[in-house]
Amino acid sequence: MRLHLIFGAPGSGKGSLAKLVHEKFALTHLSTGDILRDSVSKGTEVGLRVKASMANGTLVDDDTVNGIVFARLQDETEDVLFDGYPRTLNQAIALDDFLSERELDFGLVVYIDVPVSVLESRIVGRRVCSNSSCGAIYHVIRKKPLVDGVCDSCKSLLVQRPDDTSLAFHARMDEFNASYGPMLEHYRGKSNFRQVDGIALPDEVFSAVSMLYEEYV
Ligand code: AMP
């Protein structure tokens, strides 16, 4: 088992990209945001604990997230693609320790780079399918559904995530700048680190990322 990381700011497109990469390269997709949202919607003990942080766009504490991730990795044998984890230097260090204790290696660490000015319009216009097992993602301008407010795939209603409002976006960006900066530096010097320009059209970003994986996987 090898671990690949894909990360970027809220609105960088990392979630959609990670889904495409995991399908194309048959990697297990592990999104901490998806797991946490699922816990909130099911009202589990973890879900009740993290509900407020999730809604206002602040990070869930490192111990909770590390606990979820390491439990998932315990029995994993396939290559895994992380989306949204690690998000802080402490999580990155905990993941390094977890891997070295088990003599496991990192695969690719891909950073999707998008300027802040572009991110807000992407986030605030994003709409997601309310059916959590579908999870399709739309945008009010960039990717409209065929029928306004209705998912093309499963016909459920489209909603705005509570952390995609303008207010929550700014909280998430403050958090991102404070926590991602040191983490980015942690990975930037490593030989498996790659930075991709995330401003291009989604297909172009995907083909740039695919080329990296074709060389590597
Ligand atoms: P995402 O879907 O990746 O944008 O994550 C949505 C929300 O889940 C974030 O705003 C955080 O509240 C929480 N979250 C997801 N992953 C992490 C993580 N690695 N560390 C802390 N909080 C996280």
Coordinates of C-alpha atoms and ligand atoms in Angstrom, one line a residue:
M1 CA 0.0 0.0 0.0
R2 CA 1.2 3.5 -0.9
L3 CA -0.4 6.8 0.1
H4 CA -1.0 9.6 -2.4
L5 CA -2.0 13.0 -1.3
I6 CA -4.0 15.6 -3.2
F7 CA -4.5 19.0 -1.6
G8 CA -5.4 22.6 -2.2
A9 CA -7.5 25.5 -0.8
P10 CA -11.3 25.3 -0.5
G11 CA -12.5 25.7 -4.1
S12 CA -9.3 24.5 -5.7
G13 CA -11.2 21.6 -7.3
K14 CA -9.3 18.9 -5.2
G15 CA -12.5 17.0 -4.4
S16 CA -13.6 16.6 -8.0
L17 CA -10.1 15.9 -9.2
A18 CA -9.5 13.2 -6.5
K19 CA -12.7 11.4 -7.6
L20 CA -11.5 11.4 -11.2
V21 CA -8.0 10.3 -10.3
H22 CA -9.2 7.5 -8.0
E23 CA -11.5 6.2 -10.8
K24 CA -8.8 6.3 -13.5
F25 CA -6.0 4.8 -11.5
A26 CA -8.1 2.5 -9.3
L27 CA -7.0 4.1 -6.0
T28 CA -9.1 3.9 -2.8
H29 CA -10.5 7.4 -2.3
L30 CA -10.4 8.7 1.2
S31 CA -11.9 12.1 1.8
T32 CA -12.0 13.2 5.4
G33 CA -14.6 15.9 4.5
D34 CA -16.9 13.2 3.1
I35 CA -16.4 10.9 6.1
L36 CA -17.1 13.8 8.5
R37 CA -20.2 15.0 6.6
D38 CA -21.5 11.4 6.6
S39 CA -20.9 11.2 10.4
V40 CA -22.9 14.5 10.8
S41 CA -25.8 13.4 8.7
K42 CA -26.0 10.0 10.5
G43 CA -25.8 11.8 13.9
T44 CA -23.0 9.6 15.2
E45 CA -21.0 10.5 18.3
V46 CA -18.2 12.0 16.2
G47 CA -20.8 13.7 14.0
L48 CA -22.4 15.5 16.9
R49 CA -19.0 16.6 18.2
V50 CA -17.8 18.0 14.8
K51 CA -21.1 19.4 13.5
A52 CA -20.4 23.1 14.6
S53 CA -16.9 23.2 13.2
M54 CA -18.1 21.7 9.9
A55 CA -20.9 24.3 9.6
N56 CA -18.8 27.3 10.3
G57 CA -15.8 26.2 8.2
T58 CA -13.3 25.7 11.0
L59 CA -11.0 22.7 11.2
V60 CA -12.0 19.6 13.2
D61 CA -9.4 18.8 15.9
D62 CA -6.3 16.8 14.9
D63 CA -6.9 13.9 17.2
T64 CA -10.4 13.3 15.9
V65 CA -9.3 13.4 12.3
N66 CA -6.2 11.3 12.8
G67 CA -8.3 8.7 14.7
I68 CA -10.7 8.4 11.8
V69 CA -8.0 8.1 9.2
F70 CA -5.8 5.6 11.0
A71 CA -8.8 3.4 11.8
R72 CA -9.6 3.4 8.0
L73 CA -6.0 2.6 7.1
Q74 CA -5.7 -0.3 9.6
D75 CA -7.1 -2.9 7.2
E76 CA -6.3 -1.2 3.9
T77 CA -4.2 -3.1 1.4
E78 CA -4.7 -1.1 -1.8
D79 CA -3.1 2.3 -2.7
V80 CA -5.0 5.1 -1.1
L81 CA -5.6 8.6 -2.4
F82 CA -6.2 11.1 0.4
D83 CA -8.3 14.2 -0.3
G84 CA -8.4 16.9 2.4
Y85 CA -5.9 15.1 4.7
P86 CA -3.5 16.1 6.2
R87 CA -4.5 19.7 6.6
T88 CA -2.2 20.8 9.4
L89 CA 1.5 20.3 10.2
N90 CA 0.5 18.1 13.2
Q91 CA -1.6 15.8 11.0
A92 CA 1.3 15.6 8.5
I93 CA 3.7 14.6 11.3
A94 CA 1.3 12.1 12.7
L95 CA 0.9 10.6 9.3
D96 CA 4.7 10.4 8.8
D97 CA 4.9 8.5 12.1
F98 CA 2.1 6.2 11.2
L99 CA 3.7 5.3 7.9
S100 CA 7.3 4.9 9.2
E101 CA 6.0 2.6 12.1
R102 CA 4.5 0.3 9.4
E103 CA 7.4 0.8 6.9
L104 CA 4.9 2.2 4.3
D105 CA 5.8 4.8 1.7
F106 CA 4.3 8.0 0.3
G107 CA 3.3 8.1 -3.3
L108 CA 2.7 11.4 -5.0
V109 CA 1.9 14.6 -3.1
V110 CA 0.0 16.9 -5.5
Y111 CA -0.8 20.5 -4.6
I112 CA -3.5 22.3 -6.7
D113 CA -2.5 25.9 -6.8
V114 CA -5.3 28.5 -7.3
P115 CA -5.2 32.2 -6.4
V116 CA -7.6 33.4 -3.7
S117 CA -9.4 35.8 -6.0
V118 CA -10.6 32.8 -8.1
L119 CA -11.5 30.6 -5.1
E120 CA -14.4 32.6 -3.6
S121 CA -16.6 32.7 -6.7
R122 CA -16.0 28.9 -7.2
I123 CA -17.0 28.1 -3.6
V124 CA -20.0 30.4 -3.2
G125 CA -21.5 29.3 -6.5
R126 CA -21.0 25.6 -5.7
R127 CA -24.1 23.4 -5.3
V128 CA -24.0 19.7 -4.3
C129 CA -26.4 16.9 -4.6
S130 CA -28.3 16.4 -1.3
N131 CA -28.2 12.6 -1.7
S132 CA -24.9 11.8 0.1
S133 CA -24.4 8.5 -1.8
C134 CA -24.5 10.5 -5.1
G135 CA -22.4 13.5 -4.1
A136 CA -22.4 15.1 -7.6
I137 CA -21.0 18.7 -7.7
Y138 CA -22.4 21.6 -9.8
H139 CA -21.8 25.3 -10.1
V140 CA -24.4 28.1 -10.7
I141 CA -22.3 29.4 -13.6
R142 CA -19.5 26.9 -14.5
K143 CA -21.5 23.7 -14.4
K144 CA -25.2 24.1 -14.4
P145 CA -27.5 21.0 -14.1
L146 CA -30.0 20.4 -16.9
V147 CA -32.9 21.3 -14.6
D148 CA -32.3 24.2 -12.2
G149 CA -31.8 22.9 -8.7
V150 CA -32.0 19.2 -9.6
C151 CA -29.2 16.6 -9.8
D152 CA -28.7 15.3 -13.4
S153 CA -27.6 11.9 -12.1
C154 CA -30.1 11.0 -9.3
K155 CA -32.7 13.7 -9.5
S156 CA -32.3 14.7 -5.9
L157 CA -32.4 18.4 -4.9
L158 CA -29.2 20.4 -5.1
V159 CA -28.2 22.4 -2.0
Q160 CA -25.5 24.8 -0.9
R161 CA -23.2 23.3 1.7
P162 CA -23.4 25.3 5.0
D163 CA -19.7 25.9 4.8
D164 CA -19.9 27.3 1.3
T165 CA -21.5 30.6 2.2
S166 CA -19.3 33.8 1.8
L167 CA -18.9 34.1 5.6
A168 CA -17.8 30.5 6.1
F169 CA -15.5 30.8 3.0
H170 CA -13.5 33.6 4.7
A171 CA -13.3 31.6 7.9
R172 CA -12.0 28.6 5.9
M173 CA -9.5 30.7 4.0
D174 CA -8.1 32.2 7.3
E175 CA -7.8 28.6 8.6
F176 CA -6.3 27.4 5.4
N177 CA -3.6 30.1 5.4
A178 CA -2.7 29.5 9.0
S179 CA -2.6 25.7 8.8
Y180 CA -1.7 24.8 5.2
G181 CA 1.3 27.2 5.0
P182 CA 3.5 25.2 7.4
M183 CA 2.2 21.9 6.0
L184 CA 3.0 22.9 2.4
E185 CA 6.6 23.7 3.5
H186 CA 6.8 20.3 5.1
Y187 CA 6.1 18.6 1.8
R188 CA 7.5 21.1 -0.7
G189 CA 11.1 20.0 -0.5
K190 CA 10.4 16.3 -0.9
S191 CA 11.1 14.5 -4.2
N192 CA 7.5 13.3 -4.6
F193 CA 6.0 16.8 -4.3
R194 CA 4.3 18.2 -7.4
Q195 CA 2.5 21.6 -7.9
V196 CA -0.2 21.9 -10.5
D197 CA -1.8 25.1 -11.8
G198 CA -5.5 24.8 -10.9
I199 CA -6.8 27.8 -12.8
A200 CA -7.2 26.0 -16.1
L201 CA -10.4 24.3 -17.2
P202 CA -11.2 21.2 -15.1
D203 CA -10.4 18.8 -18.0
E204 CA -7.0 20.5 -18.5
V205 CA -6.2 20.3 -14.8
F206 CA -7.2 16.6 -14.8
S207 CA -5.0 15.8 -17.8
A208 CA -2.0 17.6 -16.1
V209 CA -2.6 15.6 -12.9
S210 CA -3.2 12.3 -14.9
M211 CA 0.2 12.7 -16.6
L212 CA 1.9 12.9 -13.2
Y213 CA 0.2 9.7 -12.1
E214 CA 0.9 7.9 -15.3
E215 CA 4.6 8.6 -14.8
Y216 CA 4.4 7.5 -11.2
V217 CA 1.8 4.8 -10.5
Ligands
AMP1 P1 -13.7 19.4 2.7 O1 -14.9 18.7 2.1 O2 -12.4 18.7 2.4 O3 -13.7 20.9 2.2 O4 -13.9 19.5 4.3 C1 -15.1 20.1 4.8 C2 -14.8 20.4 6.3 O5 -14.5 19.1 7.0 C3 -13.7 21.3 6.6 O6 -14.0 22.7 6.5 C4 -13.3 20.9 8.1 O7 -14.3 21.4 9.0 C5 -13.5 19.4 8.0 N1 -12.3 18.6 7.7 C6 -12.1 17.8 6.6 N2 -10.9 17.3 6.6 C7 -10.2 17.8 7.7 C8 -8.9 17.6 8.2 N3 -8.0 16.9 7.6 N4 -8.7 18.2 9.4 C9 -9.6 19.0 10.0 N5 -10.8 19.2 9.6 C10 -11.2 18.6 8.4

